[in-house]
Amino acid sequence: MRSSSGISRSRRDGPHRKGLVTTAFRGLTIAVAALLVQAVLAAGQNDPLPSWNDGASKKAIVAFVERVTKDGSPDFVKPAERIATFDNDGTLWAEQPIYVQVQFAFDRVRALAPQHPEWTTKEPFASLLKGDMKSVLAGGEHALLEIVAAAHSGITTDDFQTVVKDWLASARHPATGRPYTRMVYQPMLEVLAYFRANGFKTFIVSGGGVEFMRAFAEETYGIPPEQVVGSSGVVAFDFNNGSPRLLKQAKAEFVDDGPGKPVGIDRFIGRRPIAAFGNSDGDLQMLQWTCAGAGTRFCLYVHHTDAAREWAYDRASHVGHFDKGLDEAKAKGWILVDMKNDWKVIYP
Amino acid sequence: MRSSSGISRSRRDGPHRKGLVTTAFRGLTIAVAALLVQAVLAAGQNDPLPSWNDGASKKAIVAFVERVTKDGSPDFVKPAERIATFDNDGTLWAEQPIYVQVQFAFDRVRALAPQHPEWTTKEPFASLLKGDMKSVLAGGEHALLEIVAAAHSGITTDDFQTVVKDWLASARHPATGRPYTRMVYQPMLEVLAYFRANGFKTFIVSGGGVEFMRAFAEETYGIPPEQVVGSSGVVAFDFNNGSPRLLKQAKAEFVDDGPGKPVGIDRFIGRRPIAAFGNSDGDLQMLQWTCAGAGTRFCLYVHHTDAAREWAYDRASHVGHFDKGLDEAKAKGWILVDMKNDWKVIYP
């Protein structure tokens, strides 16, 4: 250290030109070193999808992105039109044994129960509060919708964001013990980042509640609220003690599922995606709509085949029912991700 | 040229060190020259709003942008939260003597008439086709809505974009003879560009039809389809000869006007704007919602005061009715742009 420092000083003591030469040399050395470091880093970071095993799925993703982003290629798509849509439940995060938002609704009803004494005798609330989940689920979709409506109404949109964030911070998945936001799929986080790094705008298009998803999508997925499309309830504008507010009503307004997905894409995005990602029959029309467009298109289904690390389910499952979509993916040659074999890891 | 080139060569012929020194000097000279050019350009481009006269309105716009973008300032807003919403009719382009989209609907019904022989005897179509506009307008809002519904349905969303673009390319304003897309306000185009240059996402939030506006918003305003919020009709997904399509129905779905504006902002953007721009009572709730948020906020009304270069109207006008909003702007100290005195030019 000392000797090297000494040499440096002695050179600075030399004539002006010599000093400049030294500075130029040093600048060059630093520049060359920086270039070398960059090259080494680039080589190490060459793989945009490190959690994906090398195979057909990964190759197809990379090939698509390279085709549509290569300037001068006949498949080139200008950045403004690089829209990619992603289902959420079962595509970006886990959805078993029950949708996260339904779990939230159960917990929220329990938290609100002291303000609703009538629930102790009114179904499906009474069964839920007694912990009799069999009776709750026996009530079918109607009972679930009543619980979801009660959990998502009578609150301002601002307060609802806080409630969801607080719940996500403390709630844990019954099987894994993880926070739900740590049950997102690492390989899909890499796909989101890879697409965005290549000029895509990434959107969530999900049957989940739009305001529920917005509470975590930005931090968890890097997707801002204005790029989240989802189901919604009626919201009313009024004044409360002179302050304007938006109050959530117990009435469905839009169901962003099945044929609702292309409708939601049209309404919120106004441009047909060139890539779409899903995992269930509820995503089928979104993929049909996306891949029926002109030019190069990309449709991908995540197939839950990993009973050991996640869950294995498709045609027989109620949650994430995947039957017609599975047939159509095979018939049309869409990418069918085999979670067990395509993904090195599941969660971050 | 020759002599300079010769000098350069002779230097390169010198010893290695001397060559390097020359290169270093030349590099420095180029760098300094580049900095000087940048400084001169910056001085020339210092005014982000050249079509605005110096005055309170312009000062307020610039002061707001500087406050929320200055790193370390207590008013700093991070880029993701820099959302600005703009009404369209009367705020970004002219709306007199009749909303552009209503003019489109009239022309579209005329174009579709051969396929609708029943219209020759059915009101309000019969009067419209006879050119009896007095009778059409006597039918009031109901008659107008019937015409608008007929003009906006029975067509796929893709084809509708083409129809609107074709119409905008050929239609001319009855008073100015200009294409409608050349009746946008140059000072507001500068505001849009200035906000975007400062990290804002600019959104249209308008009572106009979302698909009508998307047909020109990107080219005219630099606002992509996914940043246009507007009124919409029901859209149905189905298959036509095996191809999926989205077909526009003759049924209103959402009216993005008055209290519908904060509701639309919540639904589509999911984040409260920090700046909002309007020109009529239909924008009042959007401005109330925006400026009731915490932190630094900006609300601006364009007041049509220029009978010579555009139109002068407010409380008495049906189109762009501006009465309660005018009172509230004064009471709350929102910026009230005096079009006649604040704007050097109206159109590009």
PDB file of C-alpha atoms in Angstrom, chain B residues 127-234:
ATOM      1  CA  SER B 127     -85.270  14.294 -37.976  1.00  0.00           C
ATOM      2  CA  LEU B 128     -81.496  13.858 -37.959  1.00  0.00           C
ATOM      3  CA  LEU B 129     -81.520  12.314 -41.432  1.00  0.00           C
ATOM      4  CA  LYS B 130     -83.704  15.158 -42.706  1.00  0.00           C
ATOM      5  CA  GLY B 131     -81.221  17.650 -41.240  1.00  0.00           C
ATOM      6  CA  ASP B 132     -83.843  19.004 -38.869  1.00  0.00           C
ATOM      7  CA  MET B 133     -81.465  19.511 -35.948  1.00  0.00           C
ATOM      8  CA  LYS B 134     -83.960  21.660 -34.060  1.00  0.00           C
ATOM      9  CA  SER B 135     -86.296  18.675 -33.713  1.00  0.00           C
ATOM     10  CA  VAL B 136     -83.409  16.405 -32.756  1.00  0.00           C
ATOM     11  CA  LEU B 137     -82.298  18.742 -29.997  1.00  0.00           C
ATOM     12  CA  ALA B 138     -85.914  19.232 -28.885  1.00  0.00           C
ATOM     13  CA  GLY B 139     -85.824  15.520 -27.991  1.00  0.00           C
ATOM     14  CA  GLY B 140     -83.411  16.433 -25.229  1.00  0.00           C
ATOM     15  CA  GLU B 141     -80.911  14.145 -23.585  1.00  0.00           C
ATOM     16  CA  HIS B 142     -82.957  11.029 -24.302  1.00  0.00           C
ATOM     17  CA  ALA B 143     -82.871  11.624 -28.058  1.00  0.00           C
ATOM     18  CA  LEU B 144     -79.137  12.329 -27.988  1.00  0.00           C
ATOM     19  CA  LEU B 145     -78.444   9.172 -25.994  1.00  0.00           C
ATOM     20  CA  GLU B 146     -80.412   7.115 -28.533  1.00  0.00           C
ATOM     21  CA  ILE B 147     -78.318   8.520 -31.345  1.00  0.00           C
ATOM     22  CA  VAL B 148     -75.075   8.022 -29.430  1.00  0.00           C
ATOM     23  CA  ALA B 149     -76.029   4.417 -28.559  1.00  0.00           C
ATOM     24  CA  ALA B 150     -76.856   3.626 -32.192  1.00  0.00           C
ATOM     25  CA  ALA B 151     -73.563   5.146 -33.333  1.00  0.00           C
ATOM     26  CA  HIS B 152     -71.488   3.222 -30.792  1.00  0.00           C
ATOM     27  CA  SER B 153     -72.919  -0.315 -30.927  1.00  0.00           C
ATOM     28  CA  GLY B 154     -73.191  -3.356 -33.152  1.00  0.00           C
ATOM     29  CA  ILE B 155     -69.501  -3.115 -34.002  1.00  0.00           C
ATOM     30  CA  THR B 156     -66.383  -4.780 -32.638  1.00  0.00           C
ATOM     31  CA  THR B 157     -64.052  -2.713 -30.476  1.00  0.00           C
ATOM     32  CA  ASP B 158     -61.308  -3.135 -33.091  1.00  0.00           C
ATOM     33  CA  ASP B 159     -63.495  -1.908 -35.969  1.00  0.00           C
ATOM     34  CA  PHE B 160     -64.735   0.993 -33.867  1.00  0.00           C
ATOM     35  CA  GLN B 161     -61.184   2.295 -33.501  1.00  0.00           C
ATOM     36  CA  THR B 162     -60.851   2.321 -37.279  1.00  0.00           C
ATOM     37  CA  VAL B 163     -64.202   4.078 -37.759  1.00  0.00           C
ATOM     38  CA  VAL B 164     -63.290   6.855 -35.295  1.00  0.00           C
ATOM     39  CA  LYS B 165     -59.812   7.316 -36.776  1.00  0.00           C
ATOM     40  CA  ASP B 166     -61.229   7.531 -40.297  1.00  0.00           C
ATOM     41  CA  TRP B 167     -63.831  10.047 -39.179  1.00  0.00           C
ATOM     42  CA  LEU B 168     -61.277  12.228 -37.377  1.00  0.00           C
ATOM     43  CA  ALA B 169     -59.096  12.206 -40.492  1.00  0.00           C
ATOM     44  CA  SER B 170     -61.856  13.686 -42.650  1.00  0.00           C
ATOM     45  CA  ALA B 171     -64.261  15.588 -40.362  1.00  0.00           C
ATOM     46  CA  ARG B 172     -63.891  19.344 -39.991  1.00  0.00           C
ATOM     47  CA  HIS B 173     -65.182  21.708 -37.327  1.00  0.00           C
ATOM     48  CA  PRO B 174     -68.189  23.699 -38.637  1.00  0.00           C
ATOM     49  CA  ALA B 175     -66.821  27.073 -37.448  1.00  0.00           C
ATOM     50  CA  THR B 176     -63.045  26.810 -37.834  1.00  0.00           C
ATOM     51  CA  GLY B 177     -62.755  24.290 -40.664  1.00  0.00           C
ATOM     52  CA  ARG B 178     -59.990  22.590 -38.699  1.00  0.00           C
ATOM     53  CA  PRO B 179     -59.703  18.860 -38.060  1.00  0.00           C
ATOM     54  CA  TYR B 180     -60.914  18.269 -34.496  1.00  0.00           C
ATOM     55  CA  THR B 181     -57.512  16.969 -33.455  1.00  0.00           C
ATOM     56  CA  ARG B 182     -56.130  20.413 -34.392  1.00  0.00           C
ATOM     57  CA  MET B 183     -58.540  22.072 -31.986  1.00  0.00           C
ATOM     58  CA  VAL B 184     -56.565  20.912 -28.983  1.00  0.00           C
ATOM     59  CA  TYR B 185     -55.182  23.623 -26.746  1.00  0.00           C
ATOM     60  CA  GLN B 186     -51.493  24.277 -27.338  1.00  0.00           C
ATOM     61  CA  PRO B 187     -50.953  25.600 -23.778  1.00  0.00           C
ATOM     62  CA  MET B 188     -52.411  22.386 -22.369  1.00  0.00           C
ATOM     63  CA  LEU B 189     -50.244  20.227 -24.648  1.00  0.00           C
ATOM     64  CA  GLU B 190     -47.326  22.038 -23.030  1.00  0.00           C
ATOM     65  CA  VAL B 191     -48.672  21.279 -19.555  1.00  0.00           C
ATOM     66  CA  LEU B 192     -48.991  17.578 -20.443  1.00  0.00           C
ATOM     67  CA  ALA B 193     -45.418  17.458 -21.753  1.00  0.00           C
ATOM     68  CA  TYR B 194     -44.074  19.464 -18.816  1.00  0.00           C
ATOM     69  CA  PHE B 195     -45.720  17.176 -16.266  1.00  0.00           C
ATOM     70  CA  ARG B 196     -44.489  14.054 -18.032  1.00  0.00           C
ATOM     71  CA  ALA B 197     -40.968  15.470 -18.269  1.00  0.00           C
ATOM     72  CA  ASN B 198     -41.157  15.771 -14.494  1.00  0.00           C
ATOM     73  CA  GLY B 199     -42.045  12.158 -13.890  1.00  0.00           C
ATOM     74  CA  PHE B 200     -45.829  12.477 -13.864  1.00  0.00           C
ATOM     75  CA  LYS B 201     -48.162   9.936 -15.392  1.00  0.00           C
ATOM     76  CA  THR B 202     -50.820  11.920 -17.229  1.00  0.00           C
ATOM     77  CA  PHE B 203     -54.346  10.480 -17.428  1.00  0.00           C
ATOM     78  CA  ILE B 204     -57.462  11.609 -19.238  1.00  0.00           C
ATOM     79  CA  VAL B 205     -60.525  11.356 -16.993  1.00  0.00           C
ATOM     80  CA  SER B 206     -63.448  12.457 -19.101  1.00  0.00           C
ATOM     81  CA  GLY B 207     -67.175  12.017 -19.574  1.00  0.00           C
ATOM     82  CA  GLY B 208     -66.368  11.184 -23.199  1.00  0.00           C
ATOM     83  CA  GLY B 209     -66.509   7.594 -24.414  1.00  0.00           C
ATOM     84  CA  VAL B 210     -63.329   5.787 -23.451  1.00  0.00           C
ATOM     85  CA  GLU B 211     -62.976   4.034 -26.805  1.00  0.00           C
ATOM     86  CA  PHE B 212     -63.698   7.208 -28.760  1.00  0.00           C
ATOM     87  CA  MET B 213     -60.924   9.056 -26.925  1.00  0.00           C
ATOM     88  CA  ARG B 214     -58.446   6.210 -27.182  1.00  0.00           C
ATOM     89  CA  ALA B 215     -58.659   6.475 -30.960  1.00  0.00           C
ATOM     90  CA  PHE B 216     -56.710   9.761 -30.884  1.00  0.00           C
ATOM     91  CA  ALA B 217     -55.316  10.297 -27.354  1.00  0.00           C
ATOM     92  CA  GLU B 218     -51.982   8.608 -28.002  1.00  0.00           C
ATOM     93  CA  GLU B 219     -51.149  10.478 -31.192  1.00  0.00           C
ATOM     94  CA  THR B 220     -52.721  13.783 -30.156  1.00  0.00           C
ATOM     95  CA  TYR B 221     -51.795  13.997 -26.473  1.00  0.00           C
ATOM     96  CA  GLY B 222     -49.111  11.351 -26.017  1.00  0.00           C
ATOM     97  CA  ILE B 223     -51.480   9.544 -23.638  1.00  0.00           C
ATOM     98  CA  PRO B 224     -51.614   5.764 -24.199  1.00  0.00           C
ATOM     99  CA  PRO B 225     -54.961   3.888 -24.161  1.00  0.00           C
ATOM    100  CA  GLU B 226     -54.355   2.469 -20.686  1.00  0.00           C
ATOM    101  CA  GLN B 227     -54.204   6.010 -19.309  1.00  0.00           C
ATOM    102  CA  VAL B 228     -57.590   7.053 -20.678  1.00  0.00           C
ATOM    103  CA  VAL B 229     -60.548   6.825 -18.288  1.00  0.00           C
ATOM    104  CA  GLY B 230     -63.969   7.574 -19.698  1.00  0.00           C
ATOM    105  CA  SER B 231     -67.597   6.589 -19.999  1.00  0.00           C
ATOM    106  CA  SER B 232     -68.238   3.169 -21.441  1.00  0.00           C
ATOM    107  CA  GLY B 233     -70.932   0.919 -22.812  1.00  0.00           C
ATOM    108  CA  VAL B 234     -71.354  -2.780 -22.180  1.00  0.00           C
TER     109      VAL B 234
END
